[in-house]
Coordinates of C-alpha atoms in Angstrom, one line a residue:
X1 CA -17.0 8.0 20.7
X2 CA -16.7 4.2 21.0
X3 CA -20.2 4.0 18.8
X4 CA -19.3 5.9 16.1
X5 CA -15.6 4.1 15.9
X6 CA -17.4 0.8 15.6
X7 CA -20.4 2.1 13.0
X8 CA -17.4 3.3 10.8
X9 CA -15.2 0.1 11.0
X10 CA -18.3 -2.2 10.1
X11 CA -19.3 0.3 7.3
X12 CA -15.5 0.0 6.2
X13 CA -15.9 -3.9 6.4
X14 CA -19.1 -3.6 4.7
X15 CA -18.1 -1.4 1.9
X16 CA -15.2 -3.6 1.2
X17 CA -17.3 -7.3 1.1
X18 CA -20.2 -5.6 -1.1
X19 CA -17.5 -4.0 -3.8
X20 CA -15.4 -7.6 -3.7
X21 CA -18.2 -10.0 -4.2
X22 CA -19.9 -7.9 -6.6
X23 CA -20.4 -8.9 -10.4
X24 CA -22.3 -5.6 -11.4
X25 CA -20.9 -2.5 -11.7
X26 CA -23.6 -0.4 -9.8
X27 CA -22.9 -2.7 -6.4
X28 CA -19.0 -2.5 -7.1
X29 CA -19.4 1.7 -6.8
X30 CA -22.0 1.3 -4.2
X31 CA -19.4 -0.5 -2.6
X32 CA -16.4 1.9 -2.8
X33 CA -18.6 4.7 -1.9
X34 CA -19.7 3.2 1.4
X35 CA -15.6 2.4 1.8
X36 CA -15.1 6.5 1.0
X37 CA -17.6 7.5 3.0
X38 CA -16.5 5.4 6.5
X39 CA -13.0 6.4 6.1
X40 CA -13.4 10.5 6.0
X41 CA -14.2 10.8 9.6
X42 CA -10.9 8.3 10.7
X43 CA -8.6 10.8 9.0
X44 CA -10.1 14.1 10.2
X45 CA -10.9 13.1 13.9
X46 CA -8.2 14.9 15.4
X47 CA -9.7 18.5 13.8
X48 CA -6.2 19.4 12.9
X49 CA -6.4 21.7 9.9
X50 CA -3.7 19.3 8.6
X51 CA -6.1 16.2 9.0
X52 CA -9.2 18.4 7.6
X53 CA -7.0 19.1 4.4
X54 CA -6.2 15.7 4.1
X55 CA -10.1 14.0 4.2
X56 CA -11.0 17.1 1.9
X57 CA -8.2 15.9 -0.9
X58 CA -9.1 12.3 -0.1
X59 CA -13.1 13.0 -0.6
X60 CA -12.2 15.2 -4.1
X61 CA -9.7 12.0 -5.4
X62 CA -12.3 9.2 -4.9
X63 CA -15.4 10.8 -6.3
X64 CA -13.4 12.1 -9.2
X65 CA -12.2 8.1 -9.3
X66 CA -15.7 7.0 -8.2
X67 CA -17.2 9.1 -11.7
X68 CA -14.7 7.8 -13.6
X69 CA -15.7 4.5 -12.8
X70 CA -19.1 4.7 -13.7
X71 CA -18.6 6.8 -16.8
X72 CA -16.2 3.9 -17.9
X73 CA -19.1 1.0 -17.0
X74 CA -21.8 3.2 -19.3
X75 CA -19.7 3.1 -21.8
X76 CA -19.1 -0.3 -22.4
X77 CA -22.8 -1.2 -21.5
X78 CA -23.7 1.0 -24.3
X79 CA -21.3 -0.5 -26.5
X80 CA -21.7 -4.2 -25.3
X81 CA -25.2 -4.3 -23.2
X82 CA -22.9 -5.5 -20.8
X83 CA -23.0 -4.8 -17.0
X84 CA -20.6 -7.8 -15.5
X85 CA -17.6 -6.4 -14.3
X86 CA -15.9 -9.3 -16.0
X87 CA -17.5 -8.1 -19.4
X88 CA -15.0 -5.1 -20.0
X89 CA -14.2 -5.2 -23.9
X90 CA -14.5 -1.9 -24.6
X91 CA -11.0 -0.7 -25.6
X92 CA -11.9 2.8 -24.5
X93 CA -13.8 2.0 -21.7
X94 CA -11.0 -0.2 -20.4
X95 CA -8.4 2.7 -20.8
X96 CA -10.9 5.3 -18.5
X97 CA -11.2 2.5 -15.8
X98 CA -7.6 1.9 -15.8
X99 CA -6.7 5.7 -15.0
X100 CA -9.6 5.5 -12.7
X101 CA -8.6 2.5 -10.4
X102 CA -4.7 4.3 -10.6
X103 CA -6.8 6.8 -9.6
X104 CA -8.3 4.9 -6.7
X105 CA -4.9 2.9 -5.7
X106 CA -2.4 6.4 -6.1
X107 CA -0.7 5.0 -9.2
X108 CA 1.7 7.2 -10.8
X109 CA 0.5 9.9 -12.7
X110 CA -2.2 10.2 -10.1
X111 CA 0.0 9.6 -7.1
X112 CA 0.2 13.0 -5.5
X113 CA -2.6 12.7 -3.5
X114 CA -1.6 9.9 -1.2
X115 CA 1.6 11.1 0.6
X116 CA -0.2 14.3 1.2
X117 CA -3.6 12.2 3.1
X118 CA -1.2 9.6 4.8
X119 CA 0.9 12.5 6.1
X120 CA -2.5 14.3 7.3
X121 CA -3.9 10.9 9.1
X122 CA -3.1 9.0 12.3
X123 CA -1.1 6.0 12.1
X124 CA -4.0 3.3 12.4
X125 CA -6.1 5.0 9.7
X126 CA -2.7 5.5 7.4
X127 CA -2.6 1.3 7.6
X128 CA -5.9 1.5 6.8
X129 CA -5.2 3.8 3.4
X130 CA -2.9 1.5 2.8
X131 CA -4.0 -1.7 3.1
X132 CA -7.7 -2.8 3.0
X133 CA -8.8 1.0 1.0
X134 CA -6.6 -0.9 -1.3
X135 CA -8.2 -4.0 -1.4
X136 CA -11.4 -3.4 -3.5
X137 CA -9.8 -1.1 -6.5
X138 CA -7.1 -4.6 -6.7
X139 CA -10.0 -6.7 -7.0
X140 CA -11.6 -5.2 -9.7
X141 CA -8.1 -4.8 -11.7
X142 CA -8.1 -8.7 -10.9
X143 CA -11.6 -9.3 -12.2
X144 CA -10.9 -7.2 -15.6
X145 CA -7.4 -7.8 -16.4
X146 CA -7.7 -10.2 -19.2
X147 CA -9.2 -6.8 -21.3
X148 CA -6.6 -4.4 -19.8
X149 CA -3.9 -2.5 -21.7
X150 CA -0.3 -4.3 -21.0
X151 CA 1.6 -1.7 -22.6
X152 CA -0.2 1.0 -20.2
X153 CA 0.3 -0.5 -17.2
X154 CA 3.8 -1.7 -17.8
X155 CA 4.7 2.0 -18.2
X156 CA 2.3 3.2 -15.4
X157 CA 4.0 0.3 -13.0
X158 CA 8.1 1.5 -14.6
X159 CA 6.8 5.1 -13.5
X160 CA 5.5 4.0 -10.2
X161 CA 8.1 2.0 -8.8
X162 CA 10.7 4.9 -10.2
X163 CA 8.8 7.8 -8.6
X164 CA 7.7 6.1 -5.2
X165 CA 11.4 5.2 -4.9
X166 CA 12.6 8.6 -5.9
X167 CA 10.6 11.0 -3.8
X168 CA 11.1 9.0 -0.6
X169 CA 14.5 9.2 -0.8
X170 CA 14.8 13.2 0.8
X171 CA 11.4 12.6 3.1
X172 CA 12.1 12.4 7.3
X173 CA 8.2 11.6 8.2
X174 CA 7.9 8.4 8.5
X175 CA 4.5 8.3 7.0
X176 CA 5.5 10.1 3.5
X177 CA 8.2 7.1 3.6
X178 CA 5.9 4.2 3.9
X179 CA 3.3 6.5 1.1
X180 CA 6.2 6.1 -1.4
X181 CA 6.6 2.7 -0.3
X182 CA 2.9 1.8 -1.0
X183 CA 3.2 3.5 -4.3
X184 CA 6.5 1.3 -5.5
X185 CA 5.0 -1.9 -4.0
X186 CA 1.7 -1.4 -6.5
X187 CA 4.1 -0.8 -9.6
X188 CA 5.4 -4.2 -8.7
X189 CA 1.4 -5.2 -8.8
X190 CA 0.7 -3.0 -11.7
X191 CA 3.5 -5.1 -13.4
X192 CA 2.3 -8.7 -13.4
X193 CA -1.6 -7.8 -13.3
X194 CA -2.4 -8.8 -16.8
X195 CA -0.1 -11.7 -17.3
X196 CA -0.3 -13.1 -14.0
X197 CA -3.3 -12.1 -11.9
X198 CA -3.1 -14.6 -8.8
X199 CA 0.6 -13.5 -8.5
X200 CA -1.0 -9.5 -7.9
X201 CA -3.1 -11.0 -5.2
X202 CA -0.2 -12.6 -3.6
X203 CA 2.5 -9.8 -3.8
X204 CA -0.7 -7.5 -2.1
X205 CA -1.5 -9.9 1.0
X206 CA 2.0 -9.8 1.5
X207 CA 2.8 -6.3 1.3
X208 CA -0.6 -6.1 3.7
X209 CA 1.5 -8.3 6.1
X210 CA 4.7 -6.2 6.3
X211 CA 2.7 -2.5 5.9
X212 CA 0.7 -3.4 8.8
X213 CA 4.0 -4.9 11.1
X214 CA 5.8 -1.5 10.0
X215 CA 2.8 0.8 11.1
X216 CA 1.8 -1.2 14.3
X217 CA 5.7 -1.0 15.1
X218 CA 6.0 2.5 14.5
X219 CA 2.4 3.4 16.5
X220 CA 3.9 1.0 19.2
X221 CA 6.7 3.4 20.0
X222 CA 4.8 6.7 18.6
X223 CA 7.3 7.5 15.9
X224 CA 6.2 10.0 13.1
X225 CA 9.4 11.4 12.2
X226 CA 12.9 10.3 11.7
X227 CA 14.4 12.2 14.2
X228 CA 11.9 10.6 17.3
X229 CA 12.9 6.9 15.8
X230 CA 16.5 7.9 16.8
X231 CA 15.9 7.8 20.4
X232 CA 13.3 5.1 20.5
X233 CA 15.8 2.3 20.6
X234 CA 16.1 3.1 24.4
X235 CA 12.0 2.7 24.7
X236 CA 11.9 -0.9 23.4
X237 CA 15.0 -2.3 22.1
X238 CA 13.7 -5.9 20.7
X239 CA 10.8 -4.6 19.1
X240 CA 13.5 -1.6 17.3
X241 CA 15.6 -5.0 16.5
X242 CA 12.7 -6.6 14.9
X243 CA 11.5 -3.5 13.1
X244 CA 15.2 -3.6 11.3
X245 CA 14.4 -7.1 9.5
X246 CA 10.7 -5.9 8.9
X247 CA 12.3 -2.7 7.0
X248 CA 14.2 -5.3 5.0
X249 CA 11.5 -7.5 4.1
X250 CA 9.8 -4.4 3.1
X251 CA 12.6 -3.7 0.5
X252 CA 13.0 -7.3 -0.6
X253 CA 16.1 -8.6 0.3
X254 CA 16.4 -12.6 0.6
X255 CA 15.8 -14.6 3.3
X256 CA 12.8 -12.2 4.0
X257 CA 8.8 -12.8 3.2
X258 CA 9.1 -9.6 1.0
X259 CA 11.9 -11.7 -1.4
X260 CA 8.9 -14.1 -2.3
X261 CA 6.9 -11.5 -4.5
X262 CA 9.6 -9.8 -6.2
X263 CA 11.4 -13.3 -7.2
X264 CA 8.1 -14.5 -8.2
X265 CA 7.6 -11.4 -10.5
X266 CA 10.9 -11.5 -11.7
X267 CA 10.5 -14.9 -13.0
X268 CA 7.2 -14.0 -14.5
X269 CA 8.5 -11.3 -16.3
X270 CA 11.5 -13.6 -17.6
X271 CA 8.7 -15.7 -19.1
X272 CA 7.0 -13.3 -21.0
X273 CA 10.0 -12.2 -22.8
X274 CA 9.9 -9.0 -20.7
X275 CA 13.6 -9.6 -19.3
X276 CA 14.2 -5.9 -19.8
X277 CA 11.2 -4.9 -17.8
X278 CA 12.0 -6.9 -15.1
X279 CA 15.5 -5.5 -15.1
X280 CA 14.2 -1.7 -15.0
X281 CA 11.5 -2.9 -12.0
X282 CA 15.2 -4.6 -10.2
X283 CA 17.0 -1.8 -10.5
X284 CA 14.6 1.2 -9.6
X285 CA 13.7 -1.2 -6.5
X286 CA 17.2 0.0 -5.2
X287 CA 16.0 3.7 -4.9
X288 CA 13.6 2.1 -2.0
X289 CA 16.1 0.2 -1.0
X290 CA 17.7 2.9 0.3
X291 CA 15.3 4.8 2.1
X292 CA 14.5 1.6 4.3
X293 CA 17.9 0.9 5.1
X294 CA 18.3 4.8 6.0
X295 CA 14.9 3.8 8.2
X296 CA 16.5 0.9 9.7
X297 CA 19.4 2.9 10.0
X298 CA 18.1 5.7 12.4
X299 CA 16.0 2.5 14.2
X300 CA 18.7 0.8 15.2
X301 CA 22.3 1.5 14.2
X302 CA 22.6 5.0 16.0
X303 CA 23.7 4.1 19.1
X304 CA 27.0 6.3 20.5
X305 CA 28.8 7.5 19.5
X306 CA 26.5 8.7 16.6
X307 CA 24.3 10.9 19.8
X308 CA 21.3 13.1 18.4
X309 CA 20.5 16.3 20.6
X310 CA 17.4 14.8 21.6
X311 CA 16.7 13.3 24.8
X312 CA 16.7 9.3 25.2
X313 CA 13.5 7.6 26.4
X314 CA 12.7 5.7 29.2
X315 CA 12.6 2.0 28.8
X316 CA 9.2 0.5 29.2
X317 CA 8.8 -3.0 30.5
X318 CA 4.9 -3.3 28.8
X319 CA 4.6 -6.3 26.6
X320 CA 4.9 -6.2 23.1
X321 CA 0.9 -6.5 21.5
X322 CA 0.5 -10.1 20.5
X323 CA -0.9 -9.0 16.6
X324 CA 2.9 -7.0 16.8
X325 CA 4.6 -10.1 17.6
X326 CA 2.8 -13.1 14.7
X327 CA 2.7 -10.4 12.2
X328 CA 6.5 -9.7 12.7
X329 CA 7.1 -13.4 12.4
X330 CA 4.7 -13.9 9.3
X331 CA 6.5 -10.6 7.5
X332 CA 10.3 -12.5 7.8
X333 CA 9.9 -16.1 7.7
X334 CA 8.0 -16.8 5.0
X335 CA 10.4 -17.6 2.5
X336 CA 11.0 -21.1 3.2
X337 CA 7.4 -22.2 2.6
X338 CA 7.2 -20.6 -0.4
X339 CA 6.8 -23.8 -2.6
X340 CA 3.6 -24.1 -0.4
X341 CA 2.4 -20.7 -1.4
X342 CA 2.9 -21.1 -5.0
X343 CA 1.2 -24.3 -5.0
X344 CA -2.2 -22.7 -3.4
X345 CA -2.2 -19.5 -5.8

């Protein structure tokens, strides 16, 4: 239903603007609820037990995030009489809010609900989960993080990038990979958030840029498992080509946009006399490393005589969407300009 699509997507849009701009933490919630709310009906549309489950896990996450949230906001109100968001000085209300907005964003320890919903959704509200759903729960780690807890979210963001690298190594659906690739990307965020904020709002727009070329790629040429991506190299062969070097630029590797954050990061890290941290965060990075290579790998690089059992398909001569095409470009040529971006963060 064309109506209800478009009253969900401005509620989505809605939700997200009131729980951005807000300065109270009543509007913030309000916010995020309406952003819950929209988003349950785009993951169970297709009435697939599987999508059911996954809008039921979703709904119990967020409220359980949602209360958390507001339980940490009482709490420093009663303690401060404060009800700005940027007024957080409450040690232990900044601790609650913190496991709440991991909550929120699938941090590890509270991770395991995310690959589970993303698995049970359909490719255009997966993006969704992992992009703009994102966006607000950022924002408010951005407006508080000169009261958070470094030494919790250094280990949350070592645990993060370790785990979502780790448990998307033995994964063949293609939405459980790009799940644990959300989930090491926000380590990387989780990382700089309280010595560097601006940098967390960079490394997210860009991660945005290459989530959303990887998921309009892969709903493109209807891939949701490895074994279908093998034979889609025959469907469109430039678009498979480009989906290779968006892979990369998801794992980092230089000349790529996705270098910029992680250099940025590194250097950040350097500077804080957390050389050591940085070092764990360059290493574990390899683990997802390997699962986009093994991705890029079964898009592009099994041609005969590696064959698969399954049938090739047809080639289609239908343009490549134009969103496909700039956002490709954005997600690997960014590097060069990077002076430019620092200079405007």
């Amino acid at each position: 239903n064309p109506q209800a699509k478009l009253v969900f997507t401005i509620s989505l849009l809605l939700g997200t603007t009131i729980a951005i701009s807000s300065n109270h933490w009543i509007m913030a919630w309000t916010g995020l609820e309406i952003n819950t709310l929209a988003i349950l009906p785009l993951i169970s549309k297709s009435h697939h037990p599987r999508a059911i489950e996954a809008a039921t896990k979703y709904f119990l996450v967020q409220a359980a995030a949602s209360t958390l949230i507001l339980f940490s906001s009482m709490t420093n109100a009663w303690s401060t009489g404060q009800w700005d968001i940027t007024q957080m000085s409450d040690p232990t209300s900044c601790l609650i809010l913190t496991s709440a907005i991991a909550m929120k964003l699938g941090l590890v320890p509270f991770h395991f609900w995310f690959p589970e919903v993303l698995q049970g959704s359909p490719l255009t509200t997966g993006l969704l989960l992992s992009t703009i759903m994102k966006f607000p729960p950022i924002t408010m780690l951005f407006m508080t993080s000169h009261s958070l807890n470094p030494a919790l979210l250094t280990t949350m963001a070592i645990l993060s990038t370790a785990l979502g690298g780790w448990m998307g190594l033995n994964q063949t659906q293609t939405r459980k990979i790009m799940a644990y690739s959300s989930i090491s990307h926000l380590g990387w965020m989780a990382a700089i958030i309280v010595y560097d904020p601006k940098l967390t709002l960079l490394n997210f727009y860009l991660y945005t840029l290459m989530t959303a070329t990887v998921f309009l790629t892969l709903n493109s040429i209807k891939v949701l498992k490895l074994s279908t991506l093998m034979t889609a190299w025959t469907k469109t062969p430039m678009l498979n080509t480009m989906l290779l070097l968006a892979l990369l630029s998801l794992a980092g590797l230089p000349p790529l946009t996705g270098f910029l954050p992680k250099w940025l990061i590194i250097q950040e890290l350097t500077k804080q006399d957390m050389a050591l941290t940085a070092t764990i965060l360059s290493l574990l990075s390899l683990l997802s490393l390997f699962f986009y290579l093994r991705l890029a790998y079964c898009a592009t690089i099994t041609l005969p005589p590696h064959t698969t059992n399954h049938m090739k398909q047809w080639h289609t001569n239908k343009p490549t969407n134009t969103s496909i095409a700039v956002l490709m470009t954005l997600s690997t040529m960014l590097l060069p300009i990077s002076p430019m971006i620092s200079s405007i963060i």
